[in-house]
PDB file of N, CA and C in Angstrom:
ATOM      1  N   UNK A   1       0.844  -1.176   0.000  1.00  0.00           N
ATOM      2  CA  UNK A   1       0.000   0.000   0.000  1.00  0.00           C
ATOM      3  C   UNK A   1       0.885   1.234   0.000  1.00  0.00           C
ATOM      4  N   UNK A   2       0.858   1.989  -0.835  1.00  0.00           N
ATOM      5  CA  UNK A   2       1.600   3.394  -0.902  1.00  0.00           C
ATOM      6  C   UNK A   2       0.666   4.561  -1.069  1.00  0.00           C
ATOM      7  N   UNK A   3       0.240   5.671  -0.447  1.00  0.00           N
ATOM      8  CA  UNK A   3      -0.399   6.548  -0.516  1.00  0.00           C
ATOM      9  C   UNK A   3      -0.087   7.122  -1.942  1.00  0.00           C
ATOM     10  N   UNK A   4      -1.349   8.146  -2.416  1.00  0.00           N
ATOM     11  CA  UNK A   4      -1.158   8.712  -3.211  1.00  0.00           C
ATOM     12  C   UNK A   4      -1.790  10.100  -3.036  1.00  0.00           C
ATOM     13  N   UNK A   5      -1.624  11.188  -3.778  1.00  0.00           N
ATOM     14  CA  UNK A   5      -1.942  12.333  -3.521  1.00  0.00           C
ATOM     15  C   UNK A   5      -3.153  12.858  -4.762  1.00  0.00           C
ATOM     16  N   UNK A   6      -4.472  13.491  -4.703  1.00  0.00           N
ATOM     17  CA  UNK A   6      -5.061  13.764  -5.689  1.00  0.00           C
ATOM     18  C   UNK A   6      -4.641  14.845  -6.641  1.00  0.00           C
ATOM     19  N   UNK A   7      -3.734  15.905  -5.750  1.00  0.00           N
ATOM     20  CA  UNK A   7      -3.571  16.943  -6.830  1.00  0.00           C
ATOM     21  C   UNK A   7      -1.864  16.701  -7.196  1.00  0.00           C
ATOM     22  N   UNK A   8      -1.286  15.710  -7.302  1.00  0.00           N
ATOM     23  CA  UNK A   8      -0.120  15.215  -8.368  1.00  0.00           C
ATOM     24  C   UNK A   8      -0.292  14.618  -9.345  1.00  0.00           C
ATOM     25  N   UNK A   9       0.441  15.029 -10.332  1.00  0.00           N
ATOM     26  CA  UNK A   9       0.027  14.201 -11.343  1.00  0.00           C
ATOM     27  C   UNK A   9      -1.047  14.600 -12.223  1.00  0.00           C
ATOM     28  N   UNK A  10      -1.410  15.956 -12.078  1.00  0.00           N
ATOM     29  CA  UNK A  10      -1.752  16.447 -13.343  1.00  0.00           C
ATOM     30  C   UNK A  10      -1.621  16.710 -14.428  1.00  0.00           C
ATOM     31  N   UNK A  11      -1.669  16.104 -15.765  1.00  0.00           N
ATOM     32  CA  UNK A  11      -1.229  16.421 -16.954  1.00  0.00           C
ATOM     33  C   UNK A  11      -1.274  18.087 -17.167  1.00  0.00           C
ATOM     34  N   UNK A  12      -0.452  18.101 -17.986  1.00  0.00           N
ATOM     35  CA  UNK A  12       0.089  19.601 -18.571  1.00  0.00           C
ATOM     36  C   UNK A  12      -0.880  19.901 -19.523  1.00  0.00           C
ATOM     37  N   UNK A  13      -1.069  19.021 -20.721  1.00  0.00           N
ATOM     38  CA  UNK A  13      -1.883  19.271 -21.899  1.00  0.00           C
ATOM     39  C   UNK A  13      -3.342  18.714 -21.210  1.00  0.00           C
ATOM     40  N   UNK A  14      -4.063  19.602 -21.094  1.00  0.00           N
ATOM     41  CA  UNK A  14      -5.282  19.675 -20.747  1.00  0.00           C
ATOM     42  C   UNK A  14      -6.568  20.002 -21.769  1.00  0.00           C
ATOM     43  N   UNK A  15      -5.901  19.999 -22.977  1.00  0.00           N
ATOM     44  CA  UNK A  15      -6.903  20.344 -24.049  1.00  0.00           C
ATOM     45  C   UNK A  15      -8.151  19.663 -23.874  1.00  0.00           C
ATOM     46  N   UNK A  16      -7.927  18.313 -23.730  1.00  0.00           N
ATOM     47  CA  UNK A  16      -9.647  17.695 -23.296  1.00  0.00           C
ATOM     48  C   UNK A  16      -9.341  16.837 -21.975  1.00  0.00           C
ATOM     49  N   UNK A  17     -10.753  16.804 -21.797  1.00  0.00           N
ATOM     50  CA  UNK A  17     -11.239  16.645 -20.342  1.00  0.00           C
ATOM     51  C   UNK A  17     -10.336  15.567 -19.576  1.00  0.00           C
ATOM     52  N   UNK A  18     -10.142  15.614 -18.694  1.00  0.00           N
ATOM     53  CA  UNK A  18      -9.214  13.828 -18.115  1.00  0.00           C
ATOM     54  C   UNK A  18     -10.254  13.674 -16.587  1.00  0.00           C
ATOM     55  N   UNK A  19     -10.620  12.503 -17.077  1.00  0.00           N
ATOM     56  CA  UNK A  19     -11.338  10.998 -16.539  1.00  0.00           C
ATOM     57  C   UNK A  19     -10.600  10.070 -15.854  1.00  0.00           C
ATOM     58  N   UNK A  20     -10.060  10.150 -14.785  1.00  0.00           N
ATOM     59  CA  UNK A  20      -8.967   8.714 -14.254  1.00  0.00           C
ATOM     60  C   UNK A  20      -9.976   8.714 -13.043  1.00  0.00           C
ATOM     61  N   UNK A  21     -10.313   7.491 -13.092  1.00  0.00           N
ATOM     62  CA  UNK A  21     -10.270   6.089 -12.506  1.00  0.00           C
ATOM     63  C   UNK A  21      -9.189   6.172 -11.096  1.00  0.00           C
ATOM     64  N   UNK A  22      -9.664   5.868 -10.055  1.00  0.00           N
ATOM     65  CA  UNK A  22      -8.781   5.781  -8.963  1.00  0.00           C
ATOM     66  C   UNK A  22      -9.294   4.647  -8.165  1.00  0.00           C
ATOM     67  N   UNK A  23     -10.523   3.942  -8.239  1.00  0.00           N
ATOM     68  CA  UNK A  23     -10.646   3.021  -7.854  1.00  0.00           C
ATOM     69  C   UNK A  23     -11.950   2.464  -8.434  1.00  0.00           C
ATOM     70  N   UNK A  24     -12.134   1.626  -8.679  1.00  0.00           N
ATOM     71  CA  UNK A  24     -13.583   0.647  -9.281  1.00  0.00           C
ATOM     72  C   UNK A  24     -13.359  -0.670  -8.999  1.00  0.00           C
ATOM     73  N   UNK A  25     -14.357  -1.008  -8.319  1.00  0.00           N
ATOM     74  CA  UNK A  25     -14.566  -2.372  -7.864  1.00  0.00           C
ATOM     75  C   UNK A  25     -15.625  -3.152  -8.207  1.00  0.00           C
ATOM     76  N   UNK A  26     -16.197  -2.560  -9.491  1.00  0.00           N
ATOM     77  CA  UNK A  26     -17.737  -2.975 -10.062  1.00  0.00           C
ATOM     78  C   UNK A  26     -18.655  -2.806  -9.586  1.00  0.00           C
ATOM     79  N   UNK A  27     -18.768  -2.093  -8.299  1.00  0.00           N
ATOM     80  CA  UNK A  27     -20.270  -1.715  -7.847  1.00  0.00           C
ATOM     81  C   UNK A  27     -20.129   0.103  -7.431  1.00  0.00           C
ATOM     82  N   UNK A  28     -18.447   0.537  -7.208  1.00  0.00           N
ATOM     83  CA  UNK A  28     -18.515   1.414  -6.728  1.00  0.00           C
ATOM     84  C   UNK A  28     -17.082   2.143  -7.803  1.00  0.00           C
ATOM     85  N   UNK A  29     -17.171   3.119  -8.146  1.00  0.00           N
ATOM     86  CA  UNK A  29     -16.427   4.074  -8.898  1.00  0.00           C
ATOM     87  C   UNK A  29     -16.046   4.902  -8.535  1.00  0.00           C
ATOM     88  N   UNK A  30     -14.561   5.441  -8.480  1.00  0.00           N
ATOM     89  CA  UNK A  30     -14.180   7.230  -7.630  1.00  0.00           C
ATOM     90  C   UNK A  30     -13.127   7.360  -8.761  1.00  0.00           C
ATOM     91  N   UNK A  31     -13.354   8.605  -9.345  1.00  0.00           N
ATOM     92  CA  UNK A  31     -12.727   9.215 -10.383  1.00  0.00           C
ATOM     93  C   UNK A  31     -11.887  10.402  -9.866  1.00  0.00           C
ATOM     94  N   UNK A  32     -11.074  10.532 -10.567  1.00  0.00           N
ATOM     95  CA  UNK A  32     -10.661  12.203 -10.969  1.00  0.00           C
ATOM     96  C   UNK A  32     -11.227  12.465 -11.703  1.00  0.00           C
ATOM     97  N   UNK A  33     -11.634  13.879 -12.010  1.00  0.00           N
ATOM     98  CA  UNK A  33     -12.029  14.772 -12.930  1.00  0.00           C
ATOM     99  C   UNK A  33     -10.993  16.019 -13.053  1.00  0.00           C
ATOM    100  N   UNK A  34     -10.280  16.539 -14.485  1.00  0.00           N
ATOM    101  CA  UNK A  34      -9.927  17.863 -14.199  1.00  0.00           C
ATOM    102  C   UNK A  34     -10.781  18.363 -16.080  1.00  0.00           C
ATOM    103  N   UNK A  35     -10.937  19.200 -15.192  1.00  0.00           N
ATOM    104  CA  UNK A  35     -12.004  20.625 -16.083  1.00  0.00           C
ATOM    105  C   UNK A  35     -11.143  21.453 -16.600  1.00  0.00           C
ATOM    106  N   UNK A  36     -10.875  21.917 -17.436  1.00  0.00           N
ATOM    107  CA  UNK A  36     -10.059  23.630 -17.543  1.00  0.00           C
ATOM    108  C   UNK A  36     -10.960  24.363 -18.883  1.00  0.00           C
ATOM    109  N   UNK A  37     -12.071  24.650 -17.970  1.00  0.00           N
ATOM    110  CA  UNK A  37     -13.221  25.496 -19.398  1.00  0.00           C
ATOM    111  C   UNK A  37     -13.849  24.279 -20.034  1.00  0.00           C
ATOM    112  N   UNK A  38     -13.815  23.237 -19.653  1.00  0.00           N
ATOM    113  CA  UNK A  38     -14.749  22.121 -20.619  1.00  0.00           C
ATOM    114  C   UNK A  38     -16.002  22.192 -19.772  1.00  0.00           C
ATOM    115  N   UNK A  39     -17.018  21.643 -20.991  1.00  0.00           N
ATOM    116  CA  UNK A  39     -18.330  22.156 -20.767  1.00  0.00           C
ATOM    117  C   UNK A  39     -18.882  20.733 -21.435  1.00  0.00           C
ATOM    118  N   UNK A  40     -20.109  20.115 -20.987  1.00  0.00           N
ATOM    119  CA  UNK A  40     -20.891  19.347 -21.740  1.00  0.00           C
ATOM    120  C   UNK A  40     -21.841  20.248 -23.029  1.00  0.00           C
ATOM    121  N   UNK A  41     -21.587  19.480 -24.036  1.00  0.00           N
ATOM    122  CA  UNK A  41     -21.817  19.635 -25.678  1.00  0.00           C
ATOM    123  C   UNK A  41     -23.243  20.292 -25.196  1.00  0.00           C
ATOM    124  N   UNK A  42     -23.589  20.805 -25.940  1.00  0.00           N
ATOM    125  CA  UNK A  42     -25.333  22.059 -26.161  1.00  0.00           C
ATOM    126  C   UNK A  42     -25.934  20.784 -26.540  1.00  0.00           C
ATOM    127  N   UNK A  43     -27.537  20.488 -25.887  1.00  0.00           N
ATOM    128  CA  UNK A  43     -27.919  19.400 -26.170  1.00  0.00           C
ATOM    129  C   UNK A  43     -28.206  18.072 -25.878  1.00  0.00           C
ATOM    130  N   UNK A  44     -26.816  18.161 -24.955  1.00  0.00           N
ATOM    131  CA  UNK A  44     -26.349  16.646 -24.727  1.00  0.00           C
ATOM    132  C   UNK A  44     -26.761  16.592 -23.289  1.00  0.00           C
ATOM    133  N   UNK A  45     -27.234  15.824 -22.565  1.00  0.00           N
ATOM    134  CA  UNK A  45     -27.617  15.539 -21.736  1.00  0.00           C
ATOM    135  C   UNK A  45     -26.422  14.073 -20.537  1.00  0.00           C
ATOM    136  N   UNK A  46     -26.517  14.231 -19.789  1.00  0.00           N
ATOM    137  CA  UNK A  46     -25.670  12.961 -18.615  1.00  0.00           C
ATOM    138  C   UNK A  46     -26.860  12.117 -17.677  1.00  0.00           C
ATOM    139  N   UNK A  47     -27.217  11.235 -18.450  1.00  0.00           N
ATOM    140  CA  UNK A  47     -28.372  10.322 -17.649  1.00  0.00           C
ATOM    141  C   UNK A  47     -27.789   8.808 -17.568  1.00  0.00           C
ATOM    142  N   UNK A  48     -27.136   9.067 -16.195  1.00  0.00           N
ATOM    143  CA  UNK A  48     -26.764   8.052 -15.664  1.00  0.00           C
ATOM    144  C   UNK A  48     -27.610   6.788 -14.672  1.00  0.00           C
ATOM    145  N   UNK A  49     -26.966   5.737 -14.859  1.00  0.00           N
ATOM    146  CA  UNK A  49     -27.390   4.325 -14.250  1.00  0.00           C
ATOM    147  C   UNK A  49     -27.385   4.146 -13.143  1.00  0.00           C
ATOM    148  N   UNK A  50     -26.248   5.253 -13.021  1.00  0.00           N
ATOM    149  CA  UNK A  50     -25.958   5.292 -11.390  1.00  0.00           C
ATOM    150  C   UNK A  50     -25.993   6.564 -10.717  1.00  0.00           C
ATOM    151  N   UNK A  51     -26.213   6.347  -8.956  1.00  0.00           N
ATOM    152  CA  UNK A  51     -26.200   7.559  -8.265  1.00  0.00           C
ATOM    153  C   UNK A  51     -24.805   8.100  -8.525  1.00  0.00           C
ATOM    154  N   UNK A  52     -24.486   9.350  -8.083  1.00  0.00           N
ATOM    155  CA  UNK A  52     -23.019   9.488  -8.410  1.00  0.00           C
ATOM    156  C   UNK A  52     -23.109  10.919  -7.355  1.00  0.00           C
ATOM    157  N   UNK A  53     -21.974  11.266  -6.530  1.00  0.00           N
ATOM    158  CA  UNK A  53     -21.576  11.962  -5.621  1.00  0.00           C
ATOM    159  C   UNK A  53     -20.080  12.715  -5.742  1.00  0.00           C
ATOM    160  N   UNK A  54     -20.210  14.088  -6.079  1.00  0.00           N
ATOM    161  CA  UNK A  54     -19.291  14.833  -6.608  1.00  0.00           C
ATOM    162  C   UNK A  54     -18.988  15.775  -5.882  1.00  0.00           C
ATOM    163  N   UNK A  55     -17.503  16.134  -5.898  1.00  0.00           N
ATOM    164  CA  UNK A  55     -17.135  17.298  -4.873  1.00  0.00           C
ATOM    165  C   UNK A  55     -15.634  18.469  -5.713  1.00  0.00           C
ATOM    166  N   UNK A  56     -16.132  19.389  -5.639  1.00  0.00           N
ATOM    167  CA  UNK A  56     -15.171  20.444  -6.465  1.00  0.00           C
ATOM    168  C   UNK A  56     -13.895  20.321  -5.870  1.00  0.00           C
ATOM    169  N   UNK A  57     -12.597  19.969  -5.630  1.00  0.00           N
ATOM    170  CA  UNK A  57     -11.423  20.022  -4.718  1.00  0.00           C
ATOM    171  C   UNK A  57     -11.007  21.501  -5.028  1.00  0.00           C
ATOM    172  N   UNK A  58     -10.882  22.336  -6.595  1.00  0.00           N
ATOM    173  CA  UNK A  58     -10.335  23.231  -6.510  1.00  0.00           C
ATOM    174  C   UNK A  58     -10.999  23.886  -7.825  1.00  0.00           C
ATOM    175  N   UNK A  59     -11.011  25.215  -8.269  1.00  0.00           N
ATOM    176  CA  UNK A  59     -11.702  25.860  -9.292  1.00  0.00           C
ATOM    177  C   UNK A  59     -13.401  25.886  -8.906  1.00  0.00           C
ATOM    178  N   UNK A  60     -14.274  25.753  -9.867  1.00  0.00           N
ATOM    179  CA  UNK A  60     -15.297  26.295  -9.485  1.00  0.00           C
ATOM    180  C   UNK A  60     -16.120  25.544 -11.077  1.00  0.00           C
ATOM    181  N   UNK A  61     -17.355  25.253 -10.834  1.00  0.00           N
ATOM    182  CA  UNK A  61     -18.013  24.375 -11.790  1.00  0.00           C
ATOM    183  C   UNK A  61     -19.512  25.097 -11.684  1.00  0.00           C
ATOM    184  N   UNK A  62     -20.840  24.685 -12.808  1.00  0.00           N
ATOM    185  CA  UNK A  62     -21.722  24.965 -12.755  1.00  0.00           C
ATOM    186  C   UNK A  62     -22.287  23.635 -13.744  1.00  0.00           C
ATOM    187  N   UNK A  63     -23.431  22.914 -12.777  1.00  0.00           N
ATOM    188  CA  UNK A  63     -24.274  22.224 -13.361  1.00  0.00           C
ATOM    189  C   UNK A  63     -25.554  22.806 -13.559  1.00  0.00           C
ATOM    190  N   UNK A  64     -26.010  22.459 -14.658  1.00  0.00           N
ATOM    191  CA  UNK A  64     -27.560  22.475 -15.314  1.00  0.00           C
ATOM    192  C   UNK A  64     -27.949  21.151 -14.846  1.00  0.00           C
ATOM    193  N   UNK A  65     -29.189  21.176 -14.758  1.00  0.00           N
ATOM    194  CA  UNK A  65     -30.544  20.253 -14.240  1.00  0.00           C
ATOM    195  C   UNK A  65     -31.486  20.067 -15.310  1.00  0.00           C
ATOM    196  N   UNK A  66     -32.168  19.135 -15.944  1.00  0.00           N
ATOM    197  CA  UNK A  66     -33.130  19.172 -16.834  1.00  0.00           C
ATOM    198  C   UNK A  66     -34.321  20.198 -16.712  1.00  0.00           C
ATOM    199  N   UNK A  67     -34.674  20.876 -15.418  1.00  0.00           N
ATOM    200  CA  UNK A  67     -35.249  21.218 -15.220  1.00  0.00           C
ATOM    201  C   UNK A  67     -35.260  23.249 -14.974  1.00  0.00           C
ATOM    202  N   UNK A  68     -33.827  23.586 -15.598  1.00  0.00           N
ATOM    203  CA  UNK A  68     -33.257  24.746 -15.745  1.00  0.00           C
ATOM    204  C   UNK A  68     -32.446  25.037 -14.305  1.00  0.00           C
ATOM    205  N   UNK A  69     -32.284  24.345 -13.418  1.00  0.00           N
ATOM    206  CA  UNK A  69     -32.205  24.346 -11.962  1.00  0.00           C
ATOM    207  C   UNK A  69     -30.523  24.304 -12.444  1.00  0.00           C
ATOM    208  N   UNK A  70     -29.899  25.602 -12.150  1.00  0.00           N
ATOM    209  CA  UNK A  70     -28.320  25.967 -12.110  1.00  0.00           C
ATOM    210  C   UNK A  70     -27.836  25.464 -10.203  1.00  0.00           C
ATOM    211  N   UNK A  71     -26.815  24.798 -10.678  1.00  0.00           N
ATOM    212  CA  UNK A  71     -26.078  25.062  -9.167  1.00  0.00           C
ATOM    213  C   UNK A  71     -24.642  25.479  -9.260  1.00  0.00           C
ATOM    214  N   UNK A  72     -23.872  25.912  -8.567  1.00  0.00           N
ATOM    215  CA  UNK A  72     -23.124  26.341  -8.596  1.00  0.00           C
ATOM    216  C   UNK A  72     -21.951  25.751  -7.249  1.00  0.00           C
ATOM    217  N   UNK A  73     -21.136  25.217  -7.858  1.00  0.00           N
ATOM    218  CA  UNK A  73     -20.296  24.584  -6.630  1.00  0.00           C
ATOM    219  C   UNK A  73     -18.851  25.438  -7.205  1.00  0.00           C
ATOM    220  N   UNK A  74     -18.594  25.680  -5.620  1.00  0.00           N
ATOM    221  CA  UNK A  74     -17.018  26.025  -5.555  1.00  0.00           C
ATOM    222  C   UNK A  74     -16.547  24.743  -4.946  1.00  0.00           C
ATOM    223  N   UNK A  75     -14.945  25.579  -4.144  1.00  0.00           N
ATOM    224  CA  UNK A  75     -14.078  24.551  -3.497  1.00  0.00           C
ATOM    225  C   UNK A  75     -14.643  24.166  -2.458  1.00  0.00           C
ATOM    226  N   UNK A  76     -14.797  23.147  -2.477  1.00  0.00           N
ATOM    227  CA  UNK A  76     -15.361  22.166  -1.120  1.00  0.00           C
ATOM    228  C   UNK A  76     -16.702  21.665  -1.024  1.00  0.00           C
ATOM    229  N   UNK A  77     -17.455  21.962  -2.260  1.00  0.00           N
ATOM    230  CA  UNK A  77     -19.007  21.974  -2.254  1.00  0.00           C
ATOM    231  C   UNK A  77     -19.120  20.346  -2.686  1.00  0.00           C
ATOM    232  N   UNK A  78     -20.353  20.119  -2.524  1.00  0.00           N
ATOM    233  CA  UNK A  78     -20.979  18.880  -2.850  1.00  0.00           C
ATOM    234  C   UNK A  78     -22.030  18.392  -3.107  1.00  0.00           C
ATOM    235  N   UNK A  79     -22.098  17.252  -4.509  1.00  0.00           N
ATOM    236  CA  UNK A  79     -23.763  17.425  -4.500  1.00  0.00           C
ATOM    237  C   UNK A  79     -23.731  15.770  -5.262  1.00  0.00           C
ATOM    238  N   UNK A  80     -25.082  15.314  -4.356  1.00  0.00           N
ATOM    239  CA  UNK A  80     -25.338  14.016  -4.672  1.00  0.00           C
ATOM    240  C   UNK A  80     -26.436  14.143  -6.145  1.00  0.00           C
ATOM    241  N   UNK A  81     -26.263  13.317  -6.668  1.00  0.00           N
ATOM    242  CA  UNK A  81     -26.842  13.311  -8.105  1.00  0.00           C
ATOM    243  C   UNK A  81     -27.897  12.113  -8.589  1.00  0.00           C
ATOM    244  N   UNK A  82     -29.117  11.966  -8.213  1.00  0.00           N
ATOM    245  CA  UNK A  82     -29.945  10.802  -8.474  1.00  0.00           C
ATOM    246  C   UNK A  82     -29.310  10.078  -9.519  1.00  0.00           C
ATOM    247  N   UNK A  83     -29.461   8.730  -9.540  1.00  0.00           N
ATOM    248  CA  UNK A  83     -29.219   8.161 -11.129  1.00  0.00           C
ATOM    249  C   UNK A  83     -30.482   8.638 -11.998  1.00  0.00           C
ATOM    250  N   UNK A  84     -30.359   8.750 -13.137  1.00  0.00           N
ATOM    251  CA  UNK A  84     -31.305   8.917 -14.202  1.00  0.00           C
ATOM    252  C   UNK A  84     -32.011  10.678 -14.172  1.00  0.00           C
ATOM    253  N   UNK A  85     -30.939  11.202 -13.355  1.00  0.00           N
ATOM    254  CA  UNK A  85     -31.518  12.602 -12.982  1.00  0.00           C
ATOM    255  C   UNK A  85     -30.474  13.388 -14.408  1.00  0.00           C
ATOM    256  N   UNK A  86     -31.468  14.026 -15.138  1.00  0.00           N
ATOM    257  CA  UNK A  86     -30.617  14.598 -16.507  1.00  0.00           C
ATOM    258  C   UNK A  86     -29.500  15.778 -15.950  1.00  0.00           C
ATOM    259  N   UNK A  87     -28.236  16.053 -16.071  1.00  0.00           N
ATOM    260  CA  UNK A  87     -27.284  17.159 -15.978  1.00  0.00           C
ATOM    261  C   UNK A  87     -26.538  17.368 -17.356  1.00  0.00           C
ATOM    262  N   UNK A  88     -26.031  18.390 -17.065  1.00  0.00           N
ATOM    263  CA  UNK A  88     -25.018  18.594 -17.660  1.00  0.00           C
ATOM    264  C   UNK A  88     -24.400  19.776 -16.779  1.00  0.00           C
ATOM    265  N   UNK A  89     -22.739  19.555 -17.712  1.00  0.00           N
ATOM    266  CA  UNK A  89     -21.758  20.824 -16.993  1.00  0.00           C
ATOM    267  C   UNK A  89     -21.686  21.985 -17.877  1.00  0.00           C
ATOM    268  N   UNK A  90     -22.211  23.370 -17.191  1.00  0.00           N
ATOM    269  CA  UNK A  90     -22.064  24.510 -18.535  1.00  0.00           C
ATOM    270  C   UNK A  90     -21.268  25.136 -18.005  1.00  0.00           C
ATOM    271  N   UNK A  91     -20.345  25.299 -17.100  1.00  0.00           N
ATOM    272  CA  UNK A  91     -18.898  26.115 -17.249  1.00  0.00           C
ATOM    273  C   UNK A  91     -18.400  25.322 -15.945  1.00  0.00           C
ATOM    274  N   UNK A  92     -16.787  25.415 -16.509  1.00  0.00           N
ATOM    275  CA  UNK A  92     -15.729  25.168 -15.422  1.00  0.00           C
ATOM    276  C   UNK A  92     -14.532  26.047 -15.474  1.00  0.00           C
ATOM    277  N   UNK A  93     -14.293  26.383 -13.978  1.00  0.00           N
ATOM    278  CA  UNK A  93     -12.595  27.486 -14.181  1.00  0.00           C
ATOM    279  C   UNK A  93     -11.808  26.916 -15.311  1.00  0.00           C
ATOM    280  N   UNK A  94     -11.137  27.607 -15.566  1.00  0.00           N
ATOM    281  CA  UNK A  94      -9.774  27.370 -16.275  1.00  0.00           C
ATOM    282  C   UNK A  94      -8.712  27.626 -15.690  1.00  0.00           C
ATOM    283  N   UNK A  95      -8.730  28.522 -14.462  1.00  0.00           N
ATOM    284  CA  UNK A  95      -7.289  28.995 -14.072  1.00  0.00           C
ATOM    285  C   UNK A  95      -8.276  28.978 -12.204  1.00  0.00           C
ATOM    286  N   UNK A  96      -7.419  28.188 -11.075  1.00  0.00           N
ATOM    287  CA  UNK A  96      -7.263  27.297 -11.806  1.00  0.00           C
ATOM    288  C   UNK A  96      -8.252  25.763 -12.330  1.00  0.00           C
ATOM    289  N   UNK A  97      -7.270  25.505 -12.822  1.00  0.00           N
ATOM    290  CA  UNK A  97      -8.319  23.899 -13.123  1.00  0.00           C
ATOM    291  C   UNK A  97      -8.892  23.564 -12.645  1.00  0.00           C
ATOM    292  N   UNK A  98     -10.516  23.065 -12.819  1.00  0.00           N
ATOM    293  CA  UNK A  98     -11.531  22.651 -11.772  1.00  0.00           C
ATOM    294  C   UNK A  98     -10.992  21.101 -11.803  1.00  0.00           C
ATOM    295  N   UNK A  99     -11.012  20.874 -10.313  1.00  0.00           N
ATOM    296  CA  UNK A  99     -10.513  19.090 -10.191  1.00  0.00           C
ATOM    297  C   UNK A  99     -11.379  18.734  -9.512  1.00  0.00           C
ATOM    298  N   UNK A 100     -12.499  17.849  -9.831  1.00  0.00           N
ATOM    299  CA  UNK A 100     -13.484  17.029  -9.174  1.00  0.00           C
ATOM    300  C   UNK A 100     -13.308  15.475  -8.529  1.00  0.00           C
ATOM    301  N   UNK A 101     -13.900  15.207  -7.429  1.00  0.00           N
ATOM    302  CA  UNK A 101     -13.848  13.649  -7.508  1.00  0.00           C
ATOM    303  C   UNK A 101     -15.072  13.226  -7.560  1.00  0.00           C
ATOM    304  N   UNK A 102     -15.506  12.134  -7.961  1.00  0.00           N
ATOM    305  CA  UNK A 102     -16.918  11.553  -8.545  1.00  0.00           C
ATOM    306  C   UNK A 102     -16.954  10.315  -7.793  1.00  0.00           C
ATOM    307  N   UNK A 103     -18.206   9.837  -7.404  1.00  0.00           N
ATOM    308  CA  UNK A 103     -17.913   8.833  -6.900  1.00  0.00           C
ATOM    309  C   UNK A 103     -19.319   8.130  -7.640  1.00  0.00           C
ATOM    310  N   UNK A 104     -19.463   6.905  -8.096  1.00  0.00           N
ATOM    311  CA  UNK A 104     -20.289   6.906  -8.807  1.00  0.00           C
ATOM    312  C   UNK A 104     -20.779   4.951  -8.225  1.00  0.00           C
ATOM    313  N   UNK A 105     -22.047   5.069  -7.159  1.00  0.00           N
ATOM    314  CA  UNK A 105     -22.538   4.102  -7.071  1.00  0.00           C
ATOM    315  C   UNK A 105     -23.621   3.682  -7.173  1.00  0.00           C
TER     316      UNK A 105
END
C-alpha cells in the first residue's frame, strides 16, 4: 500500500477533459475529474445508471438540471446526483483547473 496524492500528477496538456479512474470495484467508482473550461456539448444531456456523488477540490463548476435548476459549486461543495436525474456541466474554471472527484454508485 503506498499513498497517493489527488492533486499530483496532473497532466500539462489539458486540451480535453481527463477521466482517471482511482478506484472501481464494479459496484462502486471514484474518479478524478480535471475541467479547464470544458463544458458538456449544447444538447447533450448525462443520464446516468448510477447515483453518483461529486465534490469540487479546486476551481469552481456549474451544473444544469433538466429542469433549468443551475447550481453552482465552488471549493469544497458537494452534491449528490440521483441516477437517471438529466445534468449537464455549462462552465468550469480554467485557471485554476476545476478538479473534481466523482464517486459513482
Amino acid at each position: 500500500m503506498k499513498p497517493q496524492n489527488v492533486f499530483e500528477g496532473i497532466p500539462t496538456d489539458l486540451s480535453n477533459e481527463v477521466f482517471e479512474p482511482l478506484e472501481d470495484n464494479g459496484k462502486v467508482l471514484i474518479e478524478r475529474i480535471i475541467s479547464k473550461g470544458h463544458v458538456t456539448p449544447e444538447g447533450q444531456w448525462y443520464d446516468q445508471d448510477r447515483s453518483e456523488w461529486v465534490m469540487v477540490l479546486q476551481g469552481e463548476a456549474k451544473l444544469v438540471f433538466e429542469h433549468a435548476k443551475v447550481v453552482h459549486l465552488k471549493k469544497g461543495d458537494y452534491i449528490t446526483i440521483p441516477a437517471h436525474c438529466k445534468h449537464r456541466v455549462s462552465w468550469t474554471a480554467d485557471h485554476p483547473e476545476t478538479l473534481w472527484i466523482a464517486v459513482h454508485y
